[in-house]
Amino acid sequence: MKKHLVSALCALVAVLTLVVGLAATASAETVIKLGIVTPPGSAQHVTAARFAELVQERSNGAYRVEIFHSGSLGTETEILQQVQMGAVEMAICTLGPFDTFVPEVKVVSFPFMFRDYAQVDEVLYGPLGDEVLAALERAGFKGLSFSENGFRNLTNDTRPVHSLADVKGLKIRVMQSTLHKELWRTLGANPTPMGWPIYSELQQGTIDGQENPLWVVWTAKLYEVQKYLTLTGHVYSAHVDIASLGWFNALPEQTQALLKDCMREASRYQREWNRTNVQDFLQKLEAAGMQVETQPDLASFKERAESLTSMPLYADPATRALLEKFLKATAGK
């Protein structure tokens, strides 16, 4: 009897030891919250998902990235505020909302500055790009890398747009960004800052059009409510991949290096994904019935947009100095 009792007790101890061990293992896993406003399949989610895979693999499960997608944490501005406070550890956001936190970031989106993706890589993924990422620390963000939205193009449901004159009076949705609002006002449109998504507003005619990379037009099914697409390529739209500065700096140096390396690799992966699919998205949009202006009169747009360099938007000395560096680096190339 005693023998059976001892055996039962030993078995119970073994089970309890296993449970305690599993609990300890589970508690050892650190969850990193990462916020984005777009759904699975989007450019931001492609970066986030790849980053999560790399972190899980290279940390041997010590860290797990939980992706809060589709705006479940709020707008991009609200997500950035949460990252500032450390309530959310990481985020991938478009550049637009950053310019209210750190004015210098708006130089990356200066209209018609980049000729193509090769020039983007040459300039943005070098010392000038690092300077932008470093500036984010003043606002409590650790800039890890850039991923991308891509070159932005204009769509509308009112009329074909070939030259600057065709834009006049169009009510265009723009990001909640000072730069984008001033750009379209300068071009003669009626810019309307608005959060995302905007399908219903386009469908109801609250706004005439919007501007975004082709993958957004396709995945958001905007071709259902927008008839005309003009390949303006007016702004290269970057994403900034960030962490909460206080949280990041409190991590061991080895972990900091791991997260930075994983994010840079994830951003490279996403950029390749985006660029590989650009032509496919264009063909799909044409097949869906959009009328595409492939050769707009970009000279008329560029000439008007040049006046932005002298606007109060770039009056801040640090912003002005950085803009001049970017314009010099991209001029004549």
Coordinates of C-alpha atoms in Angstrom, one line a residue, residues 25-205:
T25 CA 8.9 28.6 -20.2
A26 CA 5.8 30.5 -21.2
S27 CA 6.5 33.3 -18.8
A28 CA 10.0 33.6 -20.2
E29 CA 8.6 34.5 -23.6
T30 CA 8.4 38.3 -24.1
V31 CA 5.6 39.6 -26.3
I32 CA 6.3 42.6 -28.5
K33 CA 3.2 44.6 -29.6
L34 CA 3.5 46.0 -33.1
G35 CA 0.8 48.2 -34.5
I36 CA -0.2 48.9 -38.1
V37 CA -3.4 50.4 -39.6
T38 CA -3.6 48.2 -42.7
P39 CA -4.9 44.6 -43.1
P40 CA -3.1 41.3 -43.8
G41 CA -1.8 41.3 -47.3
S42 CA -0.8 45.0 -47.2
A43 CA 2.7 46.3 -47.5
Q44 CA 2.9 47.1 -43.8
H45 CA 1.7 43.7 -42.9
V46 CA 4.2 42.0 -45.2
T47 CA 7.0 43.8 -43.3
A48 CA 5.5 43.0 -39.9
A49 CA 4.8 39.4 -40.6
R50 CA 8.4 38.8 -42.0
F51 CA 9.8 40.6 -38.9
A52 CA 7.8 38.5 -36.6
E53 CA 9.0 35.3 -38.3
L54 CA 12.7 36.4 -38.1
V55 CA 12.4 37.4 -34.4
Q56 CA 10.8 34.2 -33.4
E57 CA 13.4 32.2 -35.2
R58 CA 16.5 34.1 -34.2
S59 CA 15.6 34.6 -30.6
N60 CA 14.8 30.9 -30.2
G61 CA 11.3 31.8 -29.1
A62 CA 12.4 34.2 -26.4
Y63 CA 10.5 37.0 -28.1
R64 CA 7.2 36.8 -29.9
V65 CA 5.8 39.7 -32.1
E66 CA 2.1 40.2 -31.8
I67 CA 0.8 42.2 -34.8
F68 CA -2.2 44.5 -34.2
H69 CA -3.4 45.2 -37.7
S70 CA -6.3 46.9 -39.4
G71 CA -6.2 49.9 -37.2
S72 CA -7.2 47.9 -34.1
L73 CA -5.0 50.2 -32.0
G74 CA -6.3 53.4 -33.7
T75 CA -5.1 55.7 -36.4
E76 CA -1.4 56.1 -37.2
T77 CA -1.2 59.2 -35.1
E78 CA -2.8 57.4 -32.2
I79 CA -0.4 54.5 -32.6
L80 CA 2.6 56.8 -32.6
Q81 CA 1.4 58.4 -29.4
Q82 CA 1.1 55.0 -27.8
V83 CA 4.6 54.1 -29.0
Q84 CA 5.9 57.4 -27.4
M85 CA 4.4 56.4 -24.1
G86 CA 5.7 52.8 -24.3
A87 CA 2.2 51.3 -24.3
V88 CA 3.0 49.8 -27.7
E89 CA 6.6 48.6 -28.3
M90 CA 6.8 48.9 -32.1
A91 CA 5.0 50.2 -35.2
I92 CA 5.2 50.5 -38.9
C93 CA 3.7 53.8 -40.1
T94 CA 3.6 56.0 -43.2
L95 CA 5.8 59.1 -43.1
G96 CA 2.9 61.6 -43.2
P97 CA 1.8 61.5 -39.5
F98 CA 5.5 61.8 -38.3
D99 CA 5.9 65.4 -39.5
T100 CA 3.9 66.7 -36.6
F101 CA 6.3 65.0 -34.2
V102 CA 9.6 65.6 -36.1
P103 CA 9.4 68.2 -38.9
E104 CA 12.5 66.9 -40.7
V105 CA 10.9 63.7 -41.9
K106 CA 8.8 65.6 -44.5
V107 CA 11.9 66.0 -46.6
V108 CA 11.7 62.4 -47.7
S109 CA 8.3 63.0 -49.3
F110 CA 9.3 66.1 -51.2
P111 CA 7.4 66.0 -54.5
F112 CA 9.1 64.6 -57.6
M113 CA 12.4 64.4 -55.8
F114 CA 13.2 60.7 -56.5
R115 CA 13.4 59.6 -60.1
D116 CA 13.0 55.8 -59.5
Y117 CA 13.5 53.0 -57.0
A118 CA 17.3 52.8 -57.7
Q119 CA 17.7 56.4 -56.7
V120 CA 15.6 55.8 -53.6
D121 CA 17.9 53.0 -52.4
E122 CA 21.0 55.0 -53.2
V123 CA 19.9 58.0 -51.1
L124 CA 17.5 56.8 -48.5
Y125 CA 19.4 53.7 -47.4
G126 CA 22.6 55.6 -46.8
P127 CA 23.8 58.4 -44.5
L128 CA 20.9 60.8 -45.3
G129 CA 18.3 58.1 -44.4
D130 CA 20.2 57.4 -41.2
E131 CA 20.1 61.1 -40.4
V132 CA 16.3 61.0 -40.7
L133 CA 16.0 57.9 -38.5
A134 CA 18.2 59.5 -35.8
A135 CA 16.1 62.7 -35.7
L136 CA 13.1 60.6 -34.6
E137 CA 14.8 60.0 -31.2
R138 CA 13.9 63.6 -30.2
A139 CA 10.2 62.5 -30.2
G140 CA 10.8 59.2 -28.4
F141 CA 11.0 56.9 -31.4
K142 CA 13.8 54.6 -32.3
G143 CA 14.1 54.5 -36.1
L144 CA 15.1 51.0 -37.2
S145 CA 14.6 51.0 -40.9
F146 CA 12.5 52.2 -43.9
S147 CA 10.1 50.0 -45.7
E148 CA 7.9 51.4 -48.4
N149 CA 4.5 52.2 -49.7
G150 CA 5.9 53.0 -53.1
F151 CA 5.4 55.9 -55.5
R152 CA 2.0 57.6 -55.1
N153 CA -0.4 58.1 -58.0
L154 CA -3.6 60.0 -58.4
T155 CA -7.1 58.5 -58.9
N156 CA -10.5 60.2 -59.2
D157 CA -14.0 59.6 -60.4
T158 CA -14.7 63.0 -62.0
R159 CA -12.5 63.3 -65.1
P160 CA -9.2 62.2 -66.8
V161 CA -6.2 64.0 -65.4
H162 CA -3.3 64.7 -67.9
S163 CA -1.9 68.1 -66.8
L164 CA -2.0 70.4 -63.9
A165 CA -5.0 72.2 -65.2
D166 CA -7.1 69.0 -64.9
V167 CA -6.5 68.9 -61.1
K168 CA -8.2 72.2 -60.4
G169 CA -11.0 72.0 -57.9
L170 CA -10.8 68.2 -57.3
K171 CA -11.6 67.2 -53.7
I172 CA -8.7 64.9 -53.0
R173 CA -8.3 62.9 -49.8
V174 CA -4.8 63.2 -48.3
M175 CA -3.1 61.8 -45.3
Q176 CA -3.1 63.8 -42.1
S177 CA 0.1 65.4 -43.1
T178 CA 1.0 69.1 -43.5
L179 CA 3.2 68.3 -46.5
H180 CA 0.5 66.4 -48.5
K181 CA -2.1 69.0 -47.7
E182 CA 0.1 71.8 -48.9
L183 CA 1.2 69.9 -52.0
W184 CA -2.3 69.4 -53.3
R185 CA -3.4 72.9 -52.4
T186 CA -0.4 74.2 -54.4
L187 CA -1.4 72.0 -57.3
G188 CA -4.9 73.6 -57.3
A189 CA -6.9 70.8 -55.8
N190 CA -9.0 70.9 -52.6
P191 CA -7.1 68.6 -50.2
T192 CA -9.1 66.9 -47.5
P193 CA -7.1 65.2 -44.7
M194 CA -8.9 62.0 -43.7
G195 CA -8.1 58.8 -41.9
W196 CA -8.1 55.3 -43.5
P197 CA -10.2 53.5 -44.9
I198 CA -11.9 55.9 -47.4
Y199 CA -13.9 53.5 -49.6
S200 CA -17.3 54.7 -48.4
E201 CA -16.4 58.4 -48.8
L202 CA -15.3 57.8 -52.4
Q203 CA -18.4 55.7 -53.1
Q204 CA -20.7 58.4 -51.6
G205 CA -18.9 61.2 -53.5

